[in-house]
Amino acid sequence: MQDELLTIGRFARLCRLSIKQLRHYDEMGLLAPLRVDAGSGYRYYAPAQARDALTIALLREMDLPLAVIAQALGAEPEHMAQILRAERDRLAERISRDQARFQVLERLAADGLPGYEVTMNRAPERRLAVVRTVCTPAEIGTCVEECVGRLLPVLGKTGIAWEPPLWGLYPLDLEDRMEIAVGVQTTQGEGSPGLEFEVLPGGLVAETLHAGPYAQLPLAYNALFAAIHERGLRPQAPVREAYLVGPEEAPQEGLMTRLIIPVQESTA
């Protein structure tokens, strides 16, 4: 039987892997040798195991965790496809985050830290008709579009009069899963199906104006939060974004967004 098997060294060369990798796959329960010599501890593999070894190496090259690879190899084809699609979606989310970071770094490298004028104002109370959703930070752009796509048809169908602009409401901390809302200011619509209502209390706010792509909003938030803390104030949720000029009205460079954060004097 041993003559029909491959030593770990020959098998590693066949699969263009290292002996260390094969030993690690064995320890992880991913790819056990077909036979281990009881006396010497030498590992032997069958040529038919090369496909699994190559698949593991391919998926590792895609940065899939070993635990996920183990699930995929042991799954039926349909379930394996579901596992791989889920990993694809996670990769797409990571790419989206990296693209946004790249744009911010590109602007910082070209122009340095931009200056934003932060002002302290008294905001009036606002009653918003809103739709809500839960998303990750990387999904914010897509989920805002989805919320707008739910909100505007309801407003049009019910004939609710509203005052521009569109508003986005966000928590202070961008958590892995968080609730966001998109709404419009209106005095009408109570009891309309598909809508909730939120009253934003009036009071002291810090605000600034961001011109340009949404991916570069972190630059404006950096300036806004720095100004709040320098003044000894305490930020309050929800963070408000007023979309003064949106994607339907201008290219990315022409977008205009007002960032507003309610504040209270620190009692510390």
Short mmCIF file of C-alpha atoms in Angstrom, two decimals:
data_model
loop_
_atom_site.label_atom_id
_atom_site.label_comp_id
_atom_site.label_asym_id
_atom_site.label_seq_id
_atom_site.Cartn_x
_atom_site.Cartn_y
_atom_site.Cartn_z
CA MET A 1 0.00 0.00 0.00
CA GLN A 2 2.87 2.36 0.86
CA ASP A 3 4.17 2.10 -2.73
CA GLU A 4 0.86 3.54 -3.97
CA LEU A 5 1.07 6.55 -1.67
CA LEU A 6 3.18 9.70 -1.78
CA THR A 7 5.49 10.91 0.94
CA ILE A 8 4.65 14.28 2.38
CA GLY A 9 7.59 15.78 0.48
CA ARG A 10 6.49 14.43 -2.91
CA PHE A 11 2.87 15.33 -2.23
CA ALA A 12 3.89 18.87 -1.24
CA ARG A 13 5.81 19.32 -4.52
CA LEU A 14 2.87 17.90 -6.49
CA CYS A 15 0.52 20.45 -4.91
CA ARG A 16 3.03 23.32 -4.87
CA LEU A 17 2.70 23.55 -1.11
CA SER A 18 5.20 23.40 1.72
CA ILE A 19 5.57 20.51 4.12
CA LYS A 20 4.85 22.99 6.91
CA GLN A 21 1.52 23.91 5.30
CA LEU A 22 0.49 20.27 4.94
CA ARG A 23 1.34 19.58 8.56
CA HIS A 24 -0.69 22.62 9.60
CA TYR A 25 -3.68 21.46 7.52
CA ASP A 26 -3.43 18.08 9.25
CA GLU A 27 -3.32 19.68 12.71
CA MET A 28 -6.36 21.80 11.83
CA GLY A 29 -8.30 18.74 10.64
CA LEU A 30 -8.48 20.10 7.10
CA LEU A 31 -6.49 17.47 5.26
CA ALA A 32 -5.29 14.41 7.12
CA PRO A 33 -2.73 12.09 5.49
CA LEU A 34 -4.15 8.79 4.33
CA ARG A 35 -1.61 6.92 6.40
CA VAL A 36 0.80 7.75 9.21
CA ASP A 37 3.58 5.26 9.89
CA ALA A 38 3.23 4.11 13.49
CA GLY A 39 6.96 3.77 13.99
CA SER A 40 8.44 6.75 12.15
CA GLY A 41 5.45 9.11 12.15
CA TYR A 42 5.93 9.70 8.41
CA ARG A 43 2.85 10.99 6.64
CA TYR A 44 1.66 9.49 3.35
CA TYR A 45 -0.91 10.93 0.96
CA ALA A 46 -2.91 9.54 -1.94
CA PRO A 47 -2.66 11.32 -5.31
CA ALA A 48 -6.46 11.78 -5.20
CA GLN A 49 -6.01 14.10 -2.21
CA ALA A 50 -4.23 16.64 -4.39
CA ARG A 51 -7.51 18.28 -5.46
CA ASP A 52 -8.49 19.04 -1.85
CA ALA A 53 -4.99 20.28 -1.05
CA LEU A 54 -5.01 22.62 -4.05
CA THR A 55 -8.51 23.85 -3.18
CA ILE A 56 -7.44 24.64 0.37
CA ALA A 57 -4.42 26.54 -0.93
CA LEU A 58 -6.59 28.46 -3.40
CA LEU A 59 -9.11 29.49 -0.74
CA ARG A 60 -6.33 30.47 1.65
CA GLU A 61 -4.93 32.68 -1.12
CA MET A 62 -8.36 34.36 -1.11
CA ASP A 63 -7.85 35.00 2.63
CA LEU A 64 -10.65 32.69 3.75
CA PRO A 65 -10.28 31.53 7.38
CA LEU A 66 -9.32 27.88 7.82
CA ALA A 67 -12.52 27.25 9.78
CA VAL A 68 -14.60 28.46 6.81
CA ILE A 69 -12.53 26.35 4.40
CA ALA A 70 -13.18 23.28 6.56
CA GLN A 71 -16.92 23.98 6.41
CA ALA A 72 -16.82 24.44 2.64
CA LEU A 73 -14.86 21.24 1.95
CA GLY A 74 -17.21 19.17 4.06
CA ALA A 75 -20.39 20.65 2.57
CA GLU A 76 -22.64 19.53 -0.25
CA PRO A 77 -22.16 21.58 -3.46
CA GLU A 78 -25.21 23.80 -2.85
CA HIS A 79 -24.22 24.54 0.73
CA MET A 80 -20.60 25.10 -0.31
CA ALA A 81 -21.79 27.70 -2.81
CA GLN A 82 -23.73 29.48 -0.05
CA ILE A 83 -20.64 29.55 2.16
CA LEU A 84 -18.51 30.98 -0.64
CA ARG A 85 -21.14 33.59 -1.54
CA ALA A 86 -21.20 34.75 2.08
CA GLU A 87 -17.42 35.12 2.03
CA ARG A 88 -17.66 36.97 -1.29
CA ASP A 89 -20.11 39.43 0.27
CA ARG A 90 -17.78 39.98 3.24
CA LEU A 91 -14.92 40.62 0.83
CA ALA A 92 -17.04 43.13 -1.12
CA GLU A 93 -17.82 44.94 2.14
CA ARG A 94 -14.12 45.06 3.02
CA ILE A 95 -13.24 46.37 -0.45
CA SER A 96 -15.87 49.09 -0.09
CA ARG A 97 -14.37 50.16 3.24
CA ASP A 98 -10.87 50.14 1.76
CA GLN A 99 -11.97 52.24 -1.22
CA ALA A 100 -13.46 54.84 1.10
CA ARG A 101 -10.27 54.90 3.17
CA PHE A 102 -8.20 55.21 0.01
CA GLN A 103 -10.14 58.29 -1.08
CA VAL A 104 -9.66 59.93 2.31
CA LEU A 105 -5.93 59.16 2.36
CA GLU A 106 -5.59 60.39 -1.22
CA ARG A 107 -7.13 63.74 -0.28
CA LEU A 108 -5.02 64.00 2.86
CA ALA A 109 -1.85 63.21 0.89
CA ALA A 110 -2.70 65.82 -1.74
CA ASP A 111 -4.05 68.67 0.42
CA GLY A 112 -3.31 67.86 4.05
CA LEU A 113 -5.96 67.96 6.75
CA PRO A 114 -8.75 70.17 5.34
CA GLY A 115 -10.06 73.10 7.28
CA TYR A 116 -13.73 73.13 8.25
CA GLU A 117 -15.54 76.03 9.81
CA VAL A 118 -17.42 74.71 12.83
CA THR A 119 -20.17 76.93 14.21
CA MET A 120 -22.32 76.72 17.33
CA ASN A 121 -25.99 77.43 16.72
CA ARG A 122 -29.43 76.94 18.22
CA ALA A 123 -31.34 74.36 16.19
CA PRO A 124 -35.13 74.43 16.14
CA GLU A 125 -37.21 71.41 17.04
CA ARG A 126 -37.87 69.25 13.99
CA ARG A 127 -40.51 66.59 13.46
CA LEU A 128 -39.35 64.02 10.92
CA ALA A 129 -41.19 61.25 9.12
CA VAL A 130 -38.58 58.48 8.95
CA VAL A 131 -37.88 54.97 7.78
CA ARG A 132 -35.29 52.90 9.61
CA THR A 133 -32.92 50.07 8.91
CA VAL A 134 -30.01 48.24 10.53
CA CYS A 135 -26.64 48.07 8.80
CA THR A 136 -22.87 47.90 9.17
CA PRO A 137 -20.70 51.00 8.64
CA ALA A 138 -19.71 49.75 5.18
CA GLU A 139 -23.38 49.37 4.21
CA ILE A 140 -24.42 52.90 5.15
CA GLY A 141 -24.41 54.25 1.58
CA THR A 142 -26.42 51.35 0.19
CA CYS A 143 -28.85 51.35 3.11
CA VAL A 144 -29.44 55.11 2.89
CA GLU A 145 -30.37 54.68 -0.78
CA GLU A 146 -32.68 51.81 0.17
CA CYS A 147 -34.34 53.97 2.86
CA VAL A 148 -34.83 56.84 0.42
CA GLY A 149 -36.37 54.33 -1.99
CA ARG A 150 -38.86 53.35 0.70
CA LEU A 151 -39.54 56.84 2.04
CA LEU A 152 -40.24 58.93 -1.06
CA PRO A 153 -42.89 56.61 -2.60
CA VAL A 154 -44.83 56.61 0.68
CA LEU A 155 -44.72 60.40 0.83
CA GLY A 156 -45.85 60.66 -2.79
CA LYS A 157 -48.62 58.08 -2.42
CA THR A 158 -50.08 59.68 0.69
CA GLY A 159 -49.62 63.24 -0.54
CA ILE A 160 -47.66 64.29 2.54
CA ALA A 161 -46.12 67.74 2.11
CA TRP A 162 -42.56 67.90 3.36
CA GLU A 163 -39.75 70.38 3.61
CA PRO A 164 -36.38 69.62 1.99
CA PRO A 165 -33.70 68.49 2.59
CA LEU A 166 -33.54 64.78 3.25
CA TRP A 167 -32.08 63.96 6.67
CA GLY A 168 -29.96 61.07 7.85
CA LEU A 169 -29.86 60.11 11.54
CA TYR A 170 -26.96 58.10 12.94
CA PRO A 171 -25.59 56.95 16.31
CA LEU A 172 -22.52 58.64 17.76
CA ASP A 173 -20.49 55.44 17.51
CA LEU A 174 -20.45 53.43 14.27
CA GLU A 175 -20.92 49.91 15.58
CA ASP A 176 -20.84 46.60 13.70
CA ARG A 177 -24.63 46.59 13.56
CA MET A 178 -26.42 49.88 14.09
CA GLU A 179 -29.78 51.49 13.46
CA ILE A 180 -29.94 54.43 11.07
CA ALA A 181 -32.87 56.44 9.75
CA VAL A 182 -33.66 58.64 6.78
CA GLY A 183 -36.42 61.20 7.04
CA VAL A 184 -37.96 64.48 6.02
CA GLN A 185 -39.40 67.35 8.05
CA THR A 186 -43.20 67.44 7.96
CA THR A 187 -46.20 68.29 10.11
CA GLN A 188 -48.40 65.70 8.37
CA GLY A 189 -48.71 61.97 7.97
CA GLU A 190 -49.41 60.67 11.46
CA GLY A 191 -50.56 57.06 11.17
CA SER A 192 -49.35 56.58 7.59
CA PRO A 193 -48.34 52.95 6.94
CA GLY A 194 -44.60 52.51 6.44
CA LEU A 195 -43.63 55.68 8.31
CA GLU A 196 -42.43 56.39 11.81
CA PHE A 197 -42.07 59.82 13.36
CA GLU A 198 -39.21 61.22 15.38
CA VAL A 199 -39.02 64.62 17.03
CA LEU A 200 -35.52 66.08 17.15
CA PRO A 201 -35.45 68.45 20.10
CA GLY A 202 -34.17 71.95 19.60
CA GLY A 203 -31.09 73.20 21.35
CA LEU A 204 -27.40 73.85 21.06
CA VAL A 205 -25.67 72.13 18.13
CA ALA A 206 -22.26 72.12 16.50
CA GLU A 207 -22.34 72.04 12.73
CA THR A 208 -20.17 72.23 9.67
CA LEU A 209 -20.58 71.98 5.91
CA HIS A 210 -18.93 69.27 3.82
CA ALA A 211 -18.50 69.70 0.07
CA GLY A 212 -17.61 66.57 -1.89
CA PRO A 213 -18.05 62.79 -1.86
CA TYR A 214 -19.71 61.02 1.05
CA ALA A 215 -16.59 58.82 1.34
CA GLN A 216 -14.73 61.90 2.63
CA LEU A 217 -17.26 62.73 5.35
CA PRO A 218 -14.88 61.34 8.04
CA LEU A 219 -12.69 64.40 7.42
CA ALA A 220 -15.57 66.69 8.33
CA TYR A 221 -16.50 64.56 11.35
CA ASN A 222 -12.90 64.72 12.54
CA ALA A 223 -13.02 68.51 12.54
CA LEU A 224 -16.50 68.60 14.07
CA PHE A 225 -15.78 66.27 16.99
CA ALA A 226 -12.42 67.96 17.64
CA ALA A 227 -14.14 71.35 17.90
CA ILE A 228 -16.80 69.94 20.24
CA HIS A 229 -14.26 68.47 22.64
CA GLU A 230 -12.00 71.54 22.50
CA ARG A 231 -14.95 73.59 23.72
CA GLY A 232 -15.56 71.22 26.61
CA LEU A 233 -18.92 70.13 25.23
CA ARG A 234 -20.50 66.70 25.14
CA PRO A 235 -21.90 65.31 21.85
CA GLN A 236 -25.38 63.82 21.86
CA ALA A 237 -27.14 61.35 19.57
CA PRO A 238 -28.45 61.23 16.99
CA VAL A 239 -25.88 62.69 14.64
CA ARG A 240 -27.74 64.49 11.83
CA GLU A 241 -26.78 64.82 8.19
CA ALA A 242 -28.75 67.19 5.97
CA TYR A 243 -28.28 66.36 2.28
CA LEU A 244 -28.45 69.82 0.75
CA VAL A 245 -27.23 68.70 -2.70
CA GLY A 246 -27.58 65.00 -3.38
CA PRO A 247 -26.30 62.55 -6.02
CA GLU A 248 -29.35 63.17 -8.23
CA GLU A 249 -28.48 66.88 -8.45
CA ALA A 250 -24.69 66.94 -8.85
CA PRO A 251 -21.59 64.79 -9.39
CA GLN A 252 -19.67 63.53 -6.36
CA GLU A 253 -17.50 66.64 -6.18
CA GLY A 254 -20.60 68.85 -6.04
CA LEU A 255 -22.39 67.13 -3.17
CA MET A 256 -23.18 69.34 -0.18
CA THR A 257 -23.87 67.86 3.25
CA ARG A 258 -24.45 69.70 6.52
CA LEU A 259 -23.29 67.76 9.58
CA ILE A 260 -25.05 68.61 12.83
CA ILE A 261 -24.31 67.20 16.29
CA PRO A 262 -26.39 68.20 19.33
CA VAL A 263 -24.22 69.11 22.30
CA GLN A 264 -24.57 69.81 25.98
CA GLU A 265 -22.14 71.47 28.31
CA SER A 266 -19.92 68.98 30.08
CA THR A 267 -20.72 68.43 33.75
CA ALA A 268 -17.42 66.66 34.40
#
